[in-house]
């Protein structure tokens, strides 16, 4: 599927494909109200629409990402509602059956999150969890009674912490999919940093991507 991707917008990669595949195979989107958090090009939003979602809302803080998702939805005739804002803020008071998230999760040199550079698409603080933890804490308020969250992340930012944070928020959570992929450009550039923090075995140049599912307890 061809997607418009302006400069500064995240290119859909292995993590996006893994999450979309889990969603399709599990029938998570069919007939459901879907929220795509941090939509980028809109790849997940469009995948949900194609998988039979009753409605799809896409949210991103980046104006370029919002524009890209809007254009791609129109080009593929997908009925996606696009909202600009910080995570759940643009949909406050609404409830969704499925929340999809492929957030920034790469550990960065500093805790400061970039706002106006392409690195904002992957930098997530020193431990890679600045955005993940906010999603874990806020997702329960955006779910219907039988709603589900699907998050994709790397092993380097600790999937057990995601499961624990979801459980602390009152959700039942577990890892439901794993996939080992070669490093992309960002992870290759951060390899020495990750090794120095003992988040990566010396010389290793592949990572395990995981999909975490969370439901209301």
PDB file of C-alpha atoms in Angstrom:
ATOM      1  CA  UNK A   1       0.000   0.000   0.000  1.00  0.00           C
ATOM      2  CA  UNK A   2       1.564   3.278  -1.111  1.00  0.00           C
ATOM      3  CA  UNK A   3       1.545   5.962   1.560  1.00  0.00           C
ATOM      4  CA  UNK A   4       2.480   9.621   1.314  1.00  0.00           C
ATOM      5  CA  UNK A   5       5.266  10.347   3.811  1.00  0.00           C
ATOM      6  CA  UNK A   6       6.370  13.974   4.131  1.00  0.00           C
ATOM      7  CA  UNK A   7       9.816  14.712   5.632  1.00  0.00           C
ATOM      8  CA  UNK A   8       9.755  14.334   9.393  1.00  0.00           C
ATOM      9  CA  UNK A   9       7.056  11.628   9.435  1.00  0.00           C
ATOM     10  CA  UNK A  10       7.819   8.092  10.634  1.00  0.00           C
ATOM     11  CA  UNK A  11       8.139   5.503   7.894  1.00  0.00           C
ATOM     12  CA  UNK A  12       6.029   2.422   8.586  1.00  0.00           C
ATOM     13  CA  UNK A  13       8.503  -0.359   9.378  1.00  0.00           C
ATOM     14  CA  UNK A  14       8.692  -3.831  10.935  1.00  0.00           C
ATOM     15  CA  UNK A  15       6.979  -2.756  14.144  1.00  0.00           C
ATOM     16  CA  UNK A  16       4.028  -1.281  12.265  1.00  0.00           C
ATOM     17  CA  UNK A  17       3.722  -4.403  10.109  1.00  0.00           C
ATOM     18  CA  UNK A  18       3.848  -6.697  13.143  1.00  0.00           C
ATOM     19  CA  UNK A  19       1.095  -4.819  14.968  1.00  0.00           C
ATOM     20  CA  UNK A  20      -1.090  -4.625  11.859  1.00  0.00           C
ATOM     21  CA  UNK A  21      -0.654  -8.359  11.257  1.00  0.00           C
ATOM     22  CA  UNK A  22      -1.607  -9.238  14.854  1.00  0.00           C
ATOM     23  CA  UNK A  23      -4.667  -7.010  14.578  1.00  0.00           C
ATOM     24  CA  UNK A  24      -5.801  -8.629  11.314  1.00  0.00           C
ATOM     25  CA  UNK A  25      -5.163 -12.231  12.363  1.00  0.00           C
ATOM     26  CA  UNK A  26      -6.896 -11.754  15.683  1.00  0.00           C
ATOM     27  CA  UNK A  27      -9.933 -10.007  14.212  1.00  0.00           C
ATOM     28  CA  UNK A  28      -9.482  -7.201  16.738  1.00  0.00           C
ATOM     29  CA  UNK A  29     -10.801  -4.386  14.538  1.00  0.00           C
ATOM     30  CA  UNK A  30     -13.867  -5.871  12.838  1.00  0.00           C
ATOM     31  CA  UNK A  31     -17.005  -3.985  13.822  1.00  0.00           C
ATOM     32  CA  UNK A  32     -15.095  -2.025  16.481  1.00  0.00           C
ATOM     33  CA  UNK A  33     -14.402   1.628  17.245  1.00  0.00           C
ATOM     34  CA  UNK A  34     -10.641   1.987  16.790  1.00  0.00           C
ATOM     35  CA  UNK A  35      -8.182   4.625  18.011  1.00  0.00           C
ATOM     36  CA  UNK A  36      -4.716   4.869  16.439  1.00  0.00           C
ATOM     37  CA  UNK A  37      -2.391   6.743  18.818  1.00  0.00           C
ATOM     38  CA  UNK A  38       0.603   8.416  17.187  1.00  0.00           C
ATOM     39  CA  UNK A  39      -0.644   7.686  13.692  1.00  0.00           C
ATOM     40  CA  UNK A  40       2.349   8.849  11.605  1.00  0.00           C
ATOM     41  CA  UNK A  41       1.443   8.098   7.982  1.00  0.00           C
ATOM     42  CA  UNK A  42      -1.816   6.498   9.082  1.00  0.00           C
ATOM     43  CA  UNK A  43      -0.683   2.980   8.220  1.00  0.00           C
ATOM     44  CA  UNK A  44      -2.357   1.381  11.245  1.00  0.00           C
ATOM     45  CA  UNK A  45      -5.497   3.478  10.900  1.00  0.00           C
ATOM     46  CA  UNK A  46      -5.857   2.398   7.280  1.00  0.00           C
ATOM     47  CA  UNK A  47      -5.148  -1.230   8.203  1.00  0.00           C
ATOM     48  CA  UNK A  48      -7.917  -1.074  10.812  1.00  0.00           C
ATOM     49  CA  UNK A  49     -10.351   0.406   8.291  1.00  0.00           C
ATOM     50  CA  UNK A  50      -9.491  -2.348   5.813  1.00  0.00           C
ATOM     51  CA  UNK A  51      -9.968  -4.937   8.560  1.00  0.00           C
ATOM     52  CA  UNK A  52     -13.603  -3.902   8.959  1.00  0.00           C
ATOM     53  CA  UNK A  53     -13.514  -1.363  11.792  1.00  0.00           C
ATOM     54  CA  UNK A  54     -16.829   0.367  12.455  1.00  0.00           C
ATOM     55  CA  UNK A  55     -14.948   3.663  12.852  1.00  0.00           C
ATOM     56  CA  UNK A  56     -11.326   4.785  13.032  1.00  0.00           C
ATOM     57  CA  UNK A  57      -9.890   7.847  14.752  1.00  0.00           C
ATOM     58  CA  UNK A  58      -6.218   8.754  14.300  1.00  0.00           C
ATOM     59  CA  UNK A  59      -4.316  11.060  16.662  1.00  0.00           C
ATOM     60  CA  UNK A  60      -0.849  12.584  16.468  1.00  0.00           C
ATOM     61  CA  UNK A  61       0.918  15.588  17.961  1.00  0.00           C
ATOM     62  CA  UNK A  62       2.804  16.251  14.724  1.00  0.00           C
ATOM     63  CA  UNK A  63       1.077  18.481  12.192  1.00  0.00           C
ATOM     64  CA  UNK A  64       2.957  16.762   9.364  1.00  0.00           C
ATOM     65  CA  UNK A  65       1.781  13.353  10.547  1.00  0.00           C
ATOM     66  CA  UNK A  66      -1.805  14.565  10.755  1.00  0.00           C
ATOM     67  CA  UNK A  67      -1.559  15.916   7.213  1.00  0.00           C
ATOM     68  CA  UNK A  68      -0.028  12.662   5.972  1.00  0.00           C
ATOM     69  CA  UNK A  69      -2.735  10.534   7.584  1.00  0.00           C
ATOM     70  CA  UNK A  70      -5.473  12.790   6.211  1.00  0.00           C
ATOM     71  CA  UNK A  71      -4.028  12.590   2.687  1.00  0.00           C
ATOM     72  CA  UNK A  72      -3.480   8.836   2.820  1.00  0.00           C
ATOM     73  CA  UNK A  73      -6.961   8.183   4.161  1.00  0.00           C
ATOM     74  CA  UNK A  74      -8.489  10.209   1.322  1.00  0.00           C
ATOM     75  CA  UNK A  75      -6.244   8.591  -1.289  1.00  0.00           C
ATOM     76  CA  UNK A  76      -7.313   5.106  -0.146  1.00  0.00           C
ATOM     77  CA  UNK A  77     -10.933   6.118   0.500  1.00  0.00           C
ATOM     78  CA  UNK A  78     -10.704   5.093   4.135  1.00  0.00           C
ATOM     79  CA  UNK A  79     -13.160   6.781   6.532  1.00  0.00           C
ATOM     80  CA  UNK A  80     -10.614   7.902   9.111  1.00  0.00           C
ATOM     81  CA  UNK A  81     -11.237  10.835  11.477  1.00  0.00           C
ATOM     82  CA  UNK A  82      -7.983  12.696  12.139  1.00  0.00           C
ATOM     83  CA  UNK A  83      -7.291  14.700  15.299  1.00  0.00           C
ATOM     84  CA  UNK A  84      -4.187  16.610  16.319  1.00  0.00           C
ATOM     85  CA  UNK A  85      -3.041  16.557  19.934  1.00  0.00           C
ATOM     86  CA  UNK A  86      -1.132  14.814  22.698  1.00  0.00           C
ATOM     87  CA  UNK A  87      -2.095  11.140  23.040  1.00  0.00           C
ATOM     88  CA  UNK A  88      -5.611  10.824  24.535  1.00  0.00           C
ATOM     89  CA  UNK A  89      -6.261  14.545  24.921  1.00  0.00           C
ATOM     90  CA  UNK A  90      -8.049  15.067  21.541  1.00  0.00           C
ATOM     91  CA  UNK A  91     -10.485  12.205  22.316  1.00  0.00           C
ATOM     92  CA  UNK A  92     -11.087  12.939  25.983  1.00  0.00           C
ATOM     93  CA  UNK A  93     -14.504  11.636  27.020  1.00  0.00           C
ATOM     94  CA  UNK A  94     -14.709   9.157  24.135  1.00  0.00           C
ATOM     95  CA  UNK A  95     -14.437   5.382  24.502  1.00  0.00           C
ATOM     96  CA  UNK A  96     -12.963   2.931  22.002  1.00  0.00           C
ATOM     97  CA  UNK A  97     -13.133  -0.815  21.572  1.00  0.00           C
ATOM     98  CA  UNK A  98      -9.547  -1.020  20.322  1.00  0.00           C
ATOM     99  CA  UNK A  99      -6.572   1.251  20.960  1.00  0.00           C
ATOM    100  CA  UNK A 100      -3.540   0.722  18.722  1.00  0.00           C
ATOM    101  CA  UNK A 101      -0.151   2.244  19.565  1.00  0.00           C
ATOM    102  CA  UNK A 102       3.285   2.118  17.998  1.00  0.00           C
ATOM    103  CA  UNK A 103       4.833   4.830  20.166  1.00  0.00           C
ATOM    104  CA  UNK A 104       8.409   6.132  20.346  1.00  0.00           C
ATOM    105  CA  UNK A 105      10.322   3.560  22.407  1.00  0.00           C
ATOM    106  CA  UNK A 106      14.035   3.855  21.593  1.00  0.00           C
ATOM    107  CA  UNK A 107      16.251   4.770  24.580  1.00  0.00           C
ATOM    108  CA  UNK A 108      17.885   8.136  23.927  1.00  0.00           C
ATOM    109  CA  UNK A 109      21.026   9.897  25.167  1.00  0.00           C
ATOM    110  CA  UNK A 110      19.017  12.387  27.257  1.00  0.00           C
ATOM    111  CA  UNK A 111      15.601  12.466  28.984  1.00  0.00           C
ATOM    112  CA  UNK A 112      14.430  15.448  26.910  1.00  0.00           C
ATOM    113  CA  UNK A 113      11.939  14.540  24.177  1.00  0.00           C
ATOM    114  CA  UNK A 114      12.518  16.286  20.821  1.00  0.00           C
ATOM    115  CA  UNK A 115       9.585  18.278  19.491  1.00  0.00           C
ATOM    116  CA  UNK A 116      10.579  19.511  16.043  1.00  0.00           C
ATOM    117  CA  UNK A 117      12.952  16.869  14.655  1.00  0.00           C
ATOM    118  CA  UNK A 118      12.381  13.473  13.056  1.00  0.00           C
ATOM    119  CA  UNK A 119      13.889  11.919  16.217  1.00  0.00           C
ATOM    120  CA  UNK A 120      10.596  12.655  17.998  1.00  0.00           C
ATOM    121  CA  UNK A 121       9.248   9.601  16.145  1.00  0.00           C
ATOM    122  CA  UNK A 122      11.516   7.243  18.100  1.00  0.00           C
ATOM    123  CA  UNK A 123      13.300   8.996  20.992  1.00  0.00           C
ATOM    124  CA  UNK A 124      11.616   8.119  24.307  1.00  0.00           C
ATOM    125  CA  UNK A 125      13.913   9.238  27.089  1.00  0.00           C
ATOM    126  CA  UNK A 126      16.796   7.440  28.766  1.00  0.00           C
ATOM    127  CA  UNK A 127      14.896   4.174  29.316  1.00  0.00           C
ATOM    128  CA  UNK A 128      12.659   4.371  26.246  1.00  0.00           C
ATOM    129  CA  UNK A 129       9.517   4.475  28.359  1.00  0.00           C
ATOM    130  CA  UNK A 130       8.437   8.117  28.551  1.00  0.00           C
ATOM    131  CA  UNK A 131       5.588   7.698  26.075  1.00  0.00           C
ATOM    132  CA  UNK A 132       4.880   4.031  26.786  1.00  0.00           C
ATOM    133  CA  UNK A 133       4.230   4.695  30.470  1.00  0.00           C
ATOM    134  CA  UNK A 134       1.807   7.523  29.674  1.00  0.00           C
ATOM    135  CA  UNK A 135      -0.147   5.246  27.343  1.00  0.00           C
ATOM    136  CA  UNK A 136      -0.253   2.494  29.967  1.00  0.00           C
ATOM    137  CA  UNK A 137      -1.594   4.921  32.554  1.00  0.00           C
ATOM    138  CA  UNK A 138      -4.153   6.613  30.310  1.00  0.00           C
ATOM    139  CA  UNK A 139      -5.495   3.810  28.132  1.00  0.00           C
ATOM    140  CA  UNK A 140      -8.067   2.505  30.616  1.00  0.00           C
ATOM    141  CA  UNK A 141      -9.975   5.807  30.472  1.00  0.00           C
ATOM    142  CA  UNK A 142     -10.280   5.541  26.690  1.00  0.00           C
ATOM    143  CA  UNK A 143     -11.619   1.966  26.621  1.00  0.00           C
ATOM    144  CA  UNK A 144     -15.124   0.598  26.470  1.00  0.00           C
ATOM    145  CA  UNK A 145     -16.028  -2.061  29.045  1.00  0.00           C
ATOM    146  CA  UNK A 146     -14.738  -4.837  26.772  1.00  0.00           C
ATOM    147  CA  UNK A 147     -12.050  -2.732  25.087  1.00  0.00           C
ATOM    148  CA  UNK A 148      -8.565  -3.869  24.140  1.00  0.00           C
ATOM    149  CA  UNK A 149      -5.179  -2.173  23.820  1.00  0.00           C
ATOM    150  CA  UNK A 150      -2.481  -3.434  21.449  1.00  0.00           C
ATOM    151  CA  UNK A 151       0.982  -1.892  21.821  1.00  0.00           C
ATOM    152  CA  UNK A 152       4.140  -2.767  19.907  1.00  0.00           C
ATOM    153  CA  UNK A 153       7.575  -2.084  21.364  1.00  0.00           C
ATOM    154  CA  UNK A 154      11.150  -3.329  21.465  1.00  0.00           C
ATOM    155  CA  UNK A 155      12.606  -5.633  24.091  1.00  0.00           C
ATOM    156  CA  UNK A 156      15.170  -2.922  24.931  1.00  0.00           C
ATOM    157  CA  UNK A 157      12.514  -0.867  26.746  1.00  0.00           C
ATOM    158  CA  UNK A 158      11.314  -3.822  28.838  1.00  0.00           C
ATOM    159  CA  UNK A 159       8.009  -5.422  27.908  1.00  0.00           C
ATOM    160  CA  UNK A 160       7.609  -6.667  31.490  1.00  0.00           C
ATOM    161  CA  UNK A 161       7.373  -3.032  32.602  1.00  0.00           C
ATOM    162  CA  UNK A 162       4.579  -2.432  30.084  1.00  0.00           C
ATOM    163  CA  UNK A 163       2.668  -5.462  31.374  1.00  0.00           C
ATOM    164  CA  UNK A 164       3.178  -4.301  34.960  1.00  0.00           C
ATOM    165  CA  UNK A 165       2.072  -0.715  34.244  1.00  0.00           C
ATOM    166  CA  UNK A 166      -1.055  -1.959  32.497  1.00  0.00           C
ATOM    167  CA  UNK A 167      -1.907  -4.189  35.438  1.00  0.00           C
ATOM    168  CA  UNK A 168      -1.359  -1.285  37.833  1.00  0.00           C
ATOM    169  CA  UNK A 169      -3.909   0.668  35.777  1.00  0.00           C
ATOM    170  CA  UNK A 170      -6.478  -2.101  36.220  1.00  0.00           C
ATOM    171  CA  UNK A 171      -5.990  -4.001  32.951  1.00  0.00           C
ATOM    172  CA  UNK A 172      -5.170  -7.643  32.258  1.00  0.00           C
ATOM    173  CA  UNK A 173      -2.030  -7.598  30.134  1.00  0.00           C
ATOM    174  CA  UNK A 174       0.236 -10.105  28.417  1.00  0.00           C
ATOM    175  CA  UNK A 175       2.699 -10.391  25.554  1.00  0.00           C
ATOM    176  CA  UNK A 176       0.906 -12.105  22.676  1.00  0.00           C
ATOM    177  CA  UNK A 177       3.437 -11.894  19.831  1.00  0.00           C
ATOM    178  CA  UNK A 178       7.205 -11.795  19.390  1.00  0.00           C
ATOM    179  CA  UNK A 179       9.327 -11.254  16.304  1.00  0.00           C
ATOM    180  CA  UNK A 180      13.105 -10.917  15.923  1.00  0.00           C
ATOM    181  CA  UNK A 181      14.157  -8.382  13.285  1.00  0.00           C
ATOM    182  CA  UNK A 182      17.494  -6.908  12.155  1.00  0.00           C
ATOM    183  CA  UNK A 183      18.369  -3.472  13.459  1.00  0.00           C
ATOM    184  CA  UNK A 184      17.175  -0.538  11.433  1.00  0.00           C
ATOM    185  CA  UNK A 185      19.223   2.660  11.054  1.00  0.00           C
ATOM    186  CA  UNK A 186      18.199   4.152  14.415  1.00  0.00           C
ATOM    187  CA  UNK A 187      18.996   1.064  16.462  1.00  0.00           C
ATOM    188  CA  UNK A 188      22.307   0.590  14.634  1.00  0.00           C
ATOM    189  CA  UNK A 189      23.239   4.165  15.503  1.00  0.00           C
ATOM    190  CA  UNK A 190      22.285   3.595  19.163  1.00  0.00           C
ATOM    191  CA  UNK A 191      23.957   0.179  19.523  1.00  0.00           C
ATOM    192  CA  UNK A 192      26.974   1.420  21.490  1.00  0.00           C
ATOM    193  CA  UNK A 193      24.723   3.451  23.796  1.00  0.00           C
ATOM    194  CA  UNK A 194      22.480   0.457  24.460  1.00  0.00           C
ATOM    195  CA  UNK A 195      25.467  -1.810  25.082  1.00  0.00           C
ATOM    196  CA  UNK A 196      26.884   0.719  27.538  1.00  0.00           C
ATOM    197  CA  UNK A 197      23.619   0.688  29.486  1.00  0.00           C
ATOM    198  CA  UNK A 198      23.517  -3.124  29.389  1.00  0.00           C
ATOM    199  CA  UNK A 199      20.256  -3.053  27.435  1.00  0.00           C
ATOM    200  CA  UNK A 200      21.884  -4.933  24.572  1.00  0.00           C
ATOM    201  CA  UNK A 201      24.329  -7.823  24.444  1.00  0.00           C
ATOM    202  CA  UNK A 202      27.715  -6.798  22.988  1.00  0.00           C
ATOM    203  CA  UNK A 203      27.824  -7.291  19.236  1.00  0.00           C
ATOM    204  CA  UNK A 204      24.146  -8.070  18.869  1.00  0.00           C
ATOM    205  CA  UNK A 205      22.508  -6.321  15.937  1.00  0.00           C
ATOM    206  CA  UNK A 206      18.940  -7.599  16.052  1.00  0.00           C
ATOM    207  CA  UNK A 207      16.055  -6.931  18.406  1.00  0.00           C
ATOM    208  CA  UNK A 208      12.914  -8.686  19.506  1.00  0.00           C
ATOM    209  CA  UNK A 209       9.719  -6.755  18.860  1.00  0.00           C
ATOM    210  CA  UNK A 210       6.779  -7.627  21.078  1.00  0.00           C
ATOM    211  CA  UNK A 211       3.055  -6.916  20.985  1.00  0.00           C
ATOM    212  CA  UNK A 212       1.378  -6.439  24.349  1.00  0.00           C
ATOM    213  CA  UNK A 213      -2.370  -6.958  24.659  1.00  0.00           C
ATOM    214  CA  UNK A 214      -4.299  -5.406  27.549  1.00  0.00           C
ATOM    215  CA  UNK A 215      -7.970  -5.731  28.414  1.00  0.00           C
ATOM    216  CA  UNK A 216     -10.154  -4.535  31.245  1.00  0.00           C
ATOM    217  CA  UNK A 217      -9.797  -6.817  34.251  1.00  0.00           C
TER     218      UNK A 217
END
